[in-house]
Tab-separated table of C-alpha atoms in Angstrom:
chain	number	residue	atom	x	y	z
A	1314	MET	CA	-93.498	-35.471	-2.951
A	1315	ARG	CA	-92.654	-32.903	-0.367
A	1316	THR	CA	-89.123	-34.215	-0.156
A	1317	ALA	CA	-88.589	-33.879	-3.913
A	1318	SER	CA	-89.841	-30.217	-3.914
A	1319	ARG	CA	-87.550	-29.407	-1.057
A	1320	PHE	CA	-84.624	-30.893	-2.835
A	1321	VAL	CA	-85.358	-28.920	-5.950
A	1322	ILE	CA	-85.637	-25.758	-3.885
A	1323	VAL	CA	-82.243	-26.297	-2.322
A	1324	ILE	CA	-80.673	-27.032	-5.737
A	1325	ILE	CA	-82.083	-23.791	-7.171
A	1326	PHE	CA	-80.898	-21.844	-4.141
A	1327	LEU	CA	-77.386	-23.275	-4.416
A	1328	GLY	CA	-77.330	-22.454	-8.137
A	1329	VAL	CA	-78.256	-18.804	-7.408
A	1330	VAL	CA	-75.623	-18.495	-4.776
A	1331	LEU	CA	-72.800	-20.153	-6.755
A	1332	GLY	CA	-73.810	-18.241	-9.918
A	1333	GLY	CA	-73.557	-14.973	-8.032
A	1334	ILE	CA	-70.087	-15.909	-6.719
A	1335	PHE	CA	-68.848	-16.935	-10.145
A	1336	GLY	CA	-70.302	-13.815	-11.683
A	1337	TYR	CA	-68.586	-11.597	-9.214
A	1338	LYS	CA	-65.251	-13.403	-9.757
A	1339	PHE	CA	-65.619	-13.088	-13.565
A	1340	TYR	CA	-66.328	-9.350	-13.154
A	1341	GLN	CA	-63.124	-8.990	-10.994
A	1342	PHE	CA	-61.080	-10.910	-13.522
A	1343	GLY	CA	-62.291	-8.615	-16.282
A	1344	GLN	CA	-61.387	-5.510	-14.283
A	1345	MET	CA	-57.852	-6.881	-13.790
A	1346	GLN	CA	-57.395	-7.614	-17.465
A	1347	GLU	CA	-58.541	-4.117	-18.264
A	1348	GLN	CA	-55.995	-2.634	-15.763
A	1349	MET	CA	-53.188	-4.783	-17.125
A	1350	SER	CA	-54.019	-3.879	-20.747
A	1351	GLN	CA	-53.614	-0.194	-19.895
A	1352	PRO	CA	-50.033	1.195	-20.550
A	1353	GLN	CA	-47.757	1.353	-17.501
A	1354	PRO	CA	-46.858	4.916	-16.371
A	1355	PRO	CA	-43.259	5.918	-17.153
A	1356	ALA	CA	-40.713	5.095	-14.398
A	1357	GLN	CA	-39.093	8.038	-12.786
A	1358	ILE	CA	-35.259	7.925	-12.942
A	1359	SER	CA	-32.137	10.014	-12.254
A	1360	ALA	CA	-29.942	10.339	-15.318
A	1361	THR	CA	-26.511	11.678	-16.109
A	1362	GLU	CA	-24.320	12.046	-19.200
A	1363	ALA	CA	-21.266	10.004	-19.898
A	1364	ARG	CA	-18.399	12.443	-20.064
A	1365	THR	CA	-14.817	12.507	-21.116
A	1366	GLU	CA	-12.150	12.936	-18.448
A	1367	SER	CA	-8.404	13.166	-18.454
A	1368	TRP	CA	-6.969	10.375	-16.363
A	1369	THR	CA	-3.330	9.564	-15.768
A	1370	PRO	CA	-2.885	5.851	-16.454
A	1371	ALA	CA	-1.783	4.031	-13.318
A	1372	ILE	CA	-0.842	0.432	-12.457
A	1373	LYS	CA	-2.162	-0.698	-9.034
A	1374	ALA	CA	-0.185	-3.048	-6.795
A	1375	VAL	CA	0.411	-3.946	-3.134
A	1376	GLY	CA	3.678	-3.825	-1.354
A	1377	SER	CA	5.561	-3.398	1.895
A	1378	VAL	CA	7.231	-0.373	3.352
A	1379	GLU	CA	10.955	-0.822	4.024
A	1380	ALA	CA	13.520	1.424	5.698
A	1381	ILE	CA	16.406	2.664	3.576
A	1382	ASN	CA	18.674	1.720	6.534
A	1383	GLY	CA	17.191	-0.408	9.260
A	1384	ILE	CA	18.993	-2.802	11.651
A	1385	GLU	CA	19.005	-4.159	15.175
A	1386	VAL	CA	22.125	-2.671	16.814
A	1387	ALA	CA	24.185	-5.400	18.506
A	1388	ASN	CA	27.532	-5.760	20.263
A	1389	GLU	CA	30.650	-7.338	18.776
A	1390	VAL	CA	32.207	-8.199	22.155
A	1391	PRO	CA	30.726	-9.404	25.410
A	1392	GLY	CA	30.653	-7.452	28.666
A	1393	VAL	CA	28.704	-5.658	31.345
A	1394	ILE	CA	26.803	-2.488	30.287
A	1395	GLU	CA	28.333	0.490	32.083
A	1396	THR	CA	26.171	3.334	30.780
A	1397	ILE	CA	23.131	3.763	28.505
A	1398	ASN	CA	23.000	7.081	26.646
A	1399	PHE	CA	19.641	6.924	24.998
A	1400	GLU	CA	15.900	6.440	25.477
A	1401	SER	CA	13.452	4.542	23.421
A	1402	GLY	CA	12.208	6.480	20.421
A	1403	ASP	CA	15.094	8.994	20.376
A	1404	VAL	CA	16.267	10.476	17.068
A	1405	VAL	CA	20.037	10.065	16.744
A	1406	LYS	CA	22.899	11.089	14.438
A	1407	GLN	CA	25.488	8.815	13.065
A	1408	GLY	CA	28.270	8.387	15.607
A	1409	ASP	CA	26.148	9.163	18.709
A	1410	VAL	CA	27.052	6.903	21.663
A	1411	LEU	CA	24.319	4.508	22.575
A	1412	ILE	CA	25.867	2.361	25.268
A	1413	ARG	CA	29.237	1.862	26.867
A	1414	ILE	CA	30.463	-1.630	27.959
A	1415	ASP	CA	32.772	-1.888	30.996
A	1416	SER	CA	36.281	-1.622	29.452
A	1417	ALA	CA	38.593	-1.507	32.480
A	1418	ILE	CA	40.631	-4.620	31.334
A	1419	ASP	CA	40.894	-3.332	27.794
A	1420	GLU	CA	42.068	0.042	28.906
A	1421	ALA	CA	44.789	-1.592	31.047
A	1422	ALA	CA	45.828	-3.759	28.077
A	1423	LEU	CA	46.067	-0.643	25.879
A	1424	ARG	CA	48.383	1.075	28.381
A	1425	THR	CA	50.523	-2.025	28.334
A	1426	ARG	CA	50.721	-2.083	24.559
A	1427	ARG	CA	51.618	1.662	24.483
A	1428	ALA	CA	54.417	1.139	26.926
A	1429	GLU	CA	55.765	-1.679	24.888
A	1430	ALA	CA	55.471	0.409	21.700
A	1431	GLN	CA	57.318	3.303	23.418
A	1432	LEU	CA	60.196	1.012	24.471
A	1433	ALA	CA	60.394	-0.512	20.885
A	1434	GLU	CA	60.503	2.998	19.418
A	1435	GLN	CA	63.312	4.057	21.685
A	1436	GLU	CA	65.297	0.945	20.733
A	1437	PHE	CA	64.624	1.473	17.078
A	1438	LYS	CA	65.864	5.103	17.270
A	1439	ARG	CA	69.031	3.989	19.052
A	1440	VAL	CA	69.774	1.318	16.487
A	1441	SER	CA	69.029	3.866	13.740
A	1442	ASP	CA	71.611	6.299	15.104
A	1443	LEU	CA	74.281	3.578	15.328
A	1444	LEU	CA	73.782	2.095	11.890
A	1445	PRO	CA	75.512	4.925	9.951
A	1446	LYS	CA	78.493	4.506	12.320
A	1447	ARG	CA	78.479	0.724	11.538
A	1448	ALA	CA	78.185	0.063	15.275
A	1449	VAL	CA	75.364	-2.332	14.602
A	1450	SER	CA	74.559	-4.719	11.863
A	1451	GLN	CA	71.937	-4.380	9.198
A	1452	SER	CA	70.100	-7.374	10.690
A	1453	GLN	CA	70.014	-5.717	14.096
A	1454	TYR	CA	68.436	-2.702	12.484
A	1455	ASP	CA	65.841	-4.762	10.672
A	1456	GLU	CA	65.029	-6.572	13.840
A	1457	ALA	CA	64.490	-3.451	15.823
A	1458	LYS	CA	62.296	-1.916	13.072
A	1459	ALA	CA	60.224	-5.123	12.906
A	1460	ASN	CA	59.775	-5.015	16.756
A	1461	PHE	CA	58.697	-1.391	16.591
A	1462	ASP	CA	56.183	-1.985	13.768
A	1463	ALA	CA	54.799	-5.018	15.711
A	1464	ALA	CA	54.412	-2.952	18.881
A	1465	ARG	CA	52.494	-0.165	16.972
A	1466	ALA	CA	50.254	-2.890	15.454
A	1467	ARG	CA	49.463	-4.301	18.949
A	1468	VAL	CA	48.623	-0.724	20.057
A	1469	ASN	CA	46.206	-0.407	17.107
A	1470	GLU	CA	44.704	-3.745	17.888
A	1471	ALA	CA	44.173	-2.829	21.578
A	1472	GLU	CA	42.552	0.476	20.513
A	1473	ALA	CA	40.208	-1.328	18.102
A	1474	GLN	CA	39.286	-3.732	20.802
A	1475	LEU	CA	38.546	-0.878	23.237
A	1476	SER	CA	36.465	1.033	20.642
A	1477	LYS	CA	34.247	-1.978	20.380
A	1478	LYS	CA	33.127	-1.408	24.035
A	1479	ILE	CA	31.414	1.830	22.852
A	1480	ILE	CA	28.345	1.160	20.687
A	1481	ARG	CA	27.493	4.089	18.428
A	1482	ALA	CA	24.624	4.778	16.030
A	1483	PRO	CA	25.664	3.579	12.580
A	1484	PHE	CA	23.579	6.129	10.701
A	1485	ASP	CA	21.034	8.847	11.256
A	1486	GLY	CA	17.698	7.409	12.298
A	1487	THR	CA	14.975	6.850	14.902
A	1488	LEU	CA	15.533	4.333	17.709
A	1489	GLY	CA	12.962	1.748	18.708
A	1490	ILE	CA	12.427	0.184	22.065
A	1491	ARG	CA	15.520	-0.415	24.330
A	1492	MET	CA	16.080	-4.134	24.805
A	1493	VAL	CA	18.917	-4.057	27.438
A	1494	ASP	CA	19.343	-2.626	30.934
A	1495	GLN	CA	22.216	-0.980	32.680
A	1496	GLY	CA	24.486	-3.442	34.518
A	1497	GLU	CA	23.303	-6.273	32.340
A	1498	TYR	CA	25.836	-8.723	30.940
A	1499	ILE	CA	25.418	-9.107	27.234
A	1500	ALA	CA	26.913	-11.866	25.129
A	1501	THR	CA	28.241	-11.264	21.619
A	1502	GLY	CA	25.448	-10.340	19.175
A	1503	THR	CA	22.802	-9.383	21.796
A	1504	PRO	CA	20.142	-7.042	20.245
A	1505	ILE	CA	20.353	-3.641	21.967
A	1506	VAL	CA	17.895	-1.436	20.053
A	1507	GLU	CA	16.315	-1.199	16.622
A	1508	ILE	CA	17.269	1.883	14.482
A	1509	ASN	CA	15.595	2.805	11.187
A	1510	MET	CA	16.034	5.677	8.813
A	1511	LEU	CA	12.433	6.786	8.137
A	1512	ASP	CA	12.784	9.846	5.802
A	1513	PRO	CA	12.973	9.015	2.939
A	1514	ILE	CA	11.663	5.470	2.956
A	1515	TYR	CA	11.232	2.637	0.522
A	1516	VAL	CA	8.103	0.796	-0.664
A	1517	ASP	CA	8.758	-2.567	-2.357
A	1518	TYR	CA	6.165	-4.178	-4.505
A	1519	THR	CA	5.759	-6.600	-7.423
A	1520	LEU	CA	4.183	-6.237	-10.901
A	1521	SER	CA	3.470	-8.728	-13.589
A	1522	GLU	CA	6.009	-9.159	-16.243
A	1523	LYS	CA	3.501	-7.834	-18.757
A	1524	ASN	CA	3.733	-4.446	-17.053
A	1525	LEU	CA	7.466	-4.081	-17.633
A	1526	PRO	CA	7.141	-1.999	-20.822
A	1527	ASP	CA	4.806	0.460	-18.969
A	1528	ILE	CA	7.145	1.327	-16.084
A	1529	ASP	CA	10.611	2.831	-15.805
A	1530	THR	CA	12.677	4.465	-13.087
A	1531	GLY	CA	11.628	8.086	-12.277
A	1532	TYR	CA	7.915	7.380	-12.899
A	1533	PRO	CA	5.700	8.958	-10.139
A	1534	VAL	CA	4.352	6.711	-7.403
A	1535	ILE	CA	1.468	7.271	-5.025
A	1536	ALA	CA	1.154	5.034	-1.957
A	1537	THR	CA	-1.542	4.694	0.758
A	1538	VAL	CA	-1.564	2.753	4.046
A	1539	ALA	CA	-4.333	1.646	6.333
A	1540	ALA	CA	-2.993	3.643	9.230
A	1541	VAL	CA	-3.629	6.992	7.467
A	1542	PRO	CA	-5.997	6.175	4.557
A	1543	GLU	CA	-6.809	9.773	3.896
A	1544	GLN	CA	-3.130	10.665	3.162
A	1545	GLN	CA	-1.167	9.996	-0.052
A	1546	PHE	CA	2.566	9.549	0.029
A	1547	LYS	CA	4.309	10.577	-3.208
A	1548	GLY	CA	7.590	9.408	-4.620
A	1549	THR	CA	9.276	7.913	-7.700
A	1550	VAL	CA	10.368	4.523	-8.877
A	1551	SER	CA	13.948	4.217	-7.898
A	1552	ALA	CA	14.888	0.629	-8.910
A	1553	ILE	CA	13.536	-2.167	-11.055
A	1554	ASN	CA	14.940	-5.668	-10.426
A	1555	THR	CA	16.984	-7.023	-13.286
A	1556	SER	CA	15.276	-10.458	-13.249
A	1557	VAL	CA	11.767	-11.853	-13.270
A	1558	ASN	CA	10.718	-14.358	-10.732
A	1559	PRO	CA	10.302	-17.615	-12.722
A	1560	GLU	CA	7.748	-19.038	-10.261
A	1561	THR	CA	5.308	-16.069	-10.140
A	1562	ARG	CA	6.433	-14.225	-13.406
A	1563	THR	CA	6.540	-11.043	-11.450
A	1564	VAL	CA	9.313	-8.408	-11.133
A	1565	ARG	CA	10.193	-6.526	-7.854
A	1566	ILE	CA	9.947	-2.779	-7.983
A	1567	ARG	CA	11.319	-0.286	-5.419
A	1568	ALA	CA	10.053	3.243	-4.991
A	1569	THR	CA	11.399	5.965	-2.837
A	1570	LEU	CA	8.801	8.038	-0.851
A	1571	LYS	CA	8.916	11.222	1.176
A	1572	ASN	CA	8.003	10.648	4.798
A	1573	PRO	CA	8.704	13.916	6.633
A	1574	ALA	CA	6.210	13.208	9.486
A	1575	ASN	CA	7.445	9.629	9.968
A	1576	LEU	CA	3.919	8.297	9.387
A	1577	LEU	CA	5.214	5.383	7.270
A	1578	ARG	CA	6.924	2.665	9.244
A	1579	PRO	CA	8.834	-0.405	8.025
A	1580	GLY	CA	6.662	-3.417	7.607
A	1581	MET	CA	3.454	-1.542	6.724
A	1582	PHE	CA	1.195	-2.919	4.041
A	1583	ALA	CA	0.788	-0.417	1.233
A	1584	THR	CA	-1.351	0.115	-1.861
A	1585	VAL	CA	0.770	1.484	-4.656
A	1586	LEU	CA	-0.224	3.335	-7.836
A	1587	THR	CA	2.548	3.574	-10.470
A	1588	GLN	CA	1.590	6.438	-12.775
A	1589	GLN	CA	2.419	6.898	-16.447
A	1590	PRO	CA	4.028	10.171	-17.563
A	1591	LYS	CA	1.110	11.101	-19.864
A	1592	ASP	CA	-2.657	11.446	-19.484
A	1593	ASN	CA	-5.352	9.523	-21.383
A	1594	GLU	CA	-8.826	10.656	-22.360
A	1595	VAL	CA	-11.470	8.253	-21.101
A	1596	VAL	CA	-15.232	8.051	-21.032
A	1597	THR	CA	-16.585	7.868	-17.484
A	1598	VAL	CA	-19.955	7.308	-15.736
A	1599	PRO	CA	-20.863	7.125	-12.013
A	1600	ARG	CA	-20.407	3.838	-10.333
A	1601	THR	CA	-24.178	3.727	-9.589
A	1602	ALA	CA	-24.862	3.690	-13.347
A	1603	ILE	CA	-23.148	0.273	-13.783
A	1604	SER	CA	-24.969	-2.979	-13.212
A	1605	TYR	CA	-22.322	-5.558	-12.616
A	1606	ASN	CA	-23.326	-8.982	-13.835
A	1607	THR	CA	-21.613	-12.444	-14.195
A	1608	TYR	CA	-22.431	-12.480	-17.889
A	1609	GLY	CA	-21.249	-8.846	-18.558
A	1610	ASP	CA	-21.719	-5.368	-17.112
A	1611	PHE	CA	-24.315	-3.142	-18.541
A	1612	VAL	CA	-25.935	0.243	-18.410
A	1613	PHE	CA	-29.319	1.663	-19.300
A	1614	VAL	CA	-29.000	4.311	-21.988
A	1615	VAL	CA	-31.896	6.866	-22.306
A	1616	ALA	CA	-33.087	7.550	-25.877
A	1617	GLU	CA	-36.224	8.780	-27.704
A	1618	ASN	CA	-38.429	6.308	-29.631
A	1619	ASP	CA	-40.366	7.034	-32.832
A	1620	ASN	CA	-43.099	8.779	-30.885
A	1621	GLY	CA	-40.661	11.144	-29.142
A	1622	GLU	CA	-41.026	9.266	-25.774
A	1623	LEU	CA	-38.121	8.530	-23.549
A	1624	VAL	CA	-37.250	4.831	-23.303
A	1625	VAL	CA	-34.267	2.978	-21.845
A	1626	GLU	CA	-31.978	0.660	-23.824
A	1627	ARG	CA	-29.895	-1.983	-22.104
A	1628	ARG	CA	-26.342	-1.858	-23.382
A	1629	THR	CA	-23.391	-4.088	-22.483
A	1630	VAL	CA	-20.176	-2.116	-21.670
A	1631	THR	CA	-16.569	-2.969	-20.861
A	1632	THR	CA	-15.436	-1.238	-17.703
A	1633	GLY	CA	-11.897	-0.244	-16.691
A	1634	GLU	CA	-10.342	1.535	-13.704
A	1635	THR	CA	-12.471	2.987	-10.945
A	1636	ARG	CA	-11.463	6.328	-9.332
A	1637	ASN	CA	-13.531	7.903	-6.599
A	1638	THR	CA	-17.150	7.751	-7.734
A	1639	ARG	CA	-16.325	7.357	-11.479
A	1640	VAL	CA	-15.834	4.246	-13.666
A	1641	ALA	CA	-13.960	4.349	-16.974
A	1642	ILE	CA	-15.830	2.770	-19.919
A	1643	LEU	CA	-13.559	1.071	-22.410
A	1644	SER	CA	-16.190	0.208	-24.926
A	1645	GLY	CA	-19.936	0.149	-25.466
A	1646	LEU	CA	-20.680	3.825	-24.605
A	1647	GLU	CA	-19.856	7.183	-26.193
A	1648	ALA	CA	-19.334	10.474	-24.451
A	1649	GLY	CA	-22.453	12.589	-24.316
A	1650	GLU	CA	-24.962	9.748	-24.146
A	1651	THR	CA	-27.417	9.904	-21.271
A	1652	VAL	CA	-27.494	6.873	-18.885
A	1653	VAL	CA	-29.598	6.062	-15.885
A	1654	SER	CA	-27.624	6.726	-12.750
A	1655	LYS	CA	-30.071	5.422	-10.154
A	1656	GLY	CA	-32.951	2.965	-9.950
A	1657	LEU	CA	-31.596	0.277	-12.428
A	1658	LEU	CA	-33.180	-2.684	-10.642
A	1659	ARG	CA	-36.779	-1.759	-11.474
A	1660	LEU	CA	-36.077	-1.074	-15.214
A	1661	ARG	CA	-36.306	-3.274	-18.205
A	1662	ALA	CA	-35.282	-2.789	-21.866
A	1663	GLY	CA	-37.752	-0.632	-23.824
A	1664	GLN	CA	-39.473	0.719	-20.732
A	1665	LYS	CA	-40.721	4.389	-20.806
A	1666	VAL	CA	-39.142	6.674	-18.383
A	1667	THR	CA	-39.242	10.268	-17.207
A	1668	ILE	CA	-36.124	11.960	-15.990
A	1669	GLN	CA	-36.838	13.123	-12.430
A	1670	GLU	CA	-33.546	15.009	-12.157
A	1671	SER	CA	-30.059	15.072	-13.450
A	1672	SER	CA	-27.546	13.623	-11.060
A	1673	GLU	CA	-24.567	15.618	-12.194
A	1674	SER	CA	-24.654	17.920	-9.191
A	1675	GLN	CA	-25.186	14.910	-6.839
A	1676	ASP	CA	-22.116	13.189	-8.336
A	1677	SER	CA	-20.090	16.254	-7.839
A	1678	LYS	CA	-21.101	16.485	-4.213
A	1679	GLN	CA	-20.331	12.783	-3.660
A	1680	GLU	CA	-16.915	13.152	-5.209
A	1681	ALA	CA	-16.131	16.125	-3.018
A	1682	SER	CA	-17.097	14.267	0.079
A	1683	GLU	CA	-14.875	11.295	-0.900
């Protein structure tokens, strides 16, 4: 009997404890439901207006910088270098002497040819004086004239051979690193030094064949390179290839750029913008206002609901070119509409918002810094 009463007491005690626990949990659940049923406070956002800007249409491409004239100077005849008249990196004019190759043998050969030519000339004059007196035949006169002409030709040949022992700058330009030493024997075709004409300079790039109607010679070009990313090099389209590559369906374009400080060097990788001769009016928003998505880019547009409250509407847009901190909107948004410029990740369609501040001034500051 005592055991049964104790068992009943334990059961009653456990019931009271468990009932208290379940009651407390039920009270907490009710409080949570009440909190969730209350309207969420409006999210604070930064907003800006989509505005119309005048942009010059441009086609972006990548290319390579090329010298207008650029070669490796080499010798036509072998020999030993007698003198070197330049240093690496010198700026030279066309005709400046770069090196002289030992020419003692060629100079001696030239003196011999000149002596032979002088003798042939004297013989020719003597025969010419005797021909009117019929003291010599016409054939003797023709032979003397031929010998004289041949002697002069041999002199010219020897002079040309001797001139090849003097290596001159073929055009105005900047020299590279010297690749030979004084006293060195150089075989025919040995590279001596690189020379490039750096101002002006070319940039060669390719465009798709579909861009051909949008480009012509004389169109302005702006190029940038990684070596000096903050500087723009301006020029114009100087040539368009007459054929399209059948494998890539691209056409080669050449632009001529100004390079007064010689900052551009042949072989540099360049980003090229080919501009159109007229401006277009485009609707733009800050880059931070665009949410890029695999299924389509979108923005949150701020509008008033029927109660006069500010809510956000998710709207799909088609984006275009990006310049500095602004993105062109091709469709889906009109100029003057207010869009969320920051805090897109925590928003959902139809959510109430309050505009904390306009980001127009912040956008201007950011653009100025970039």
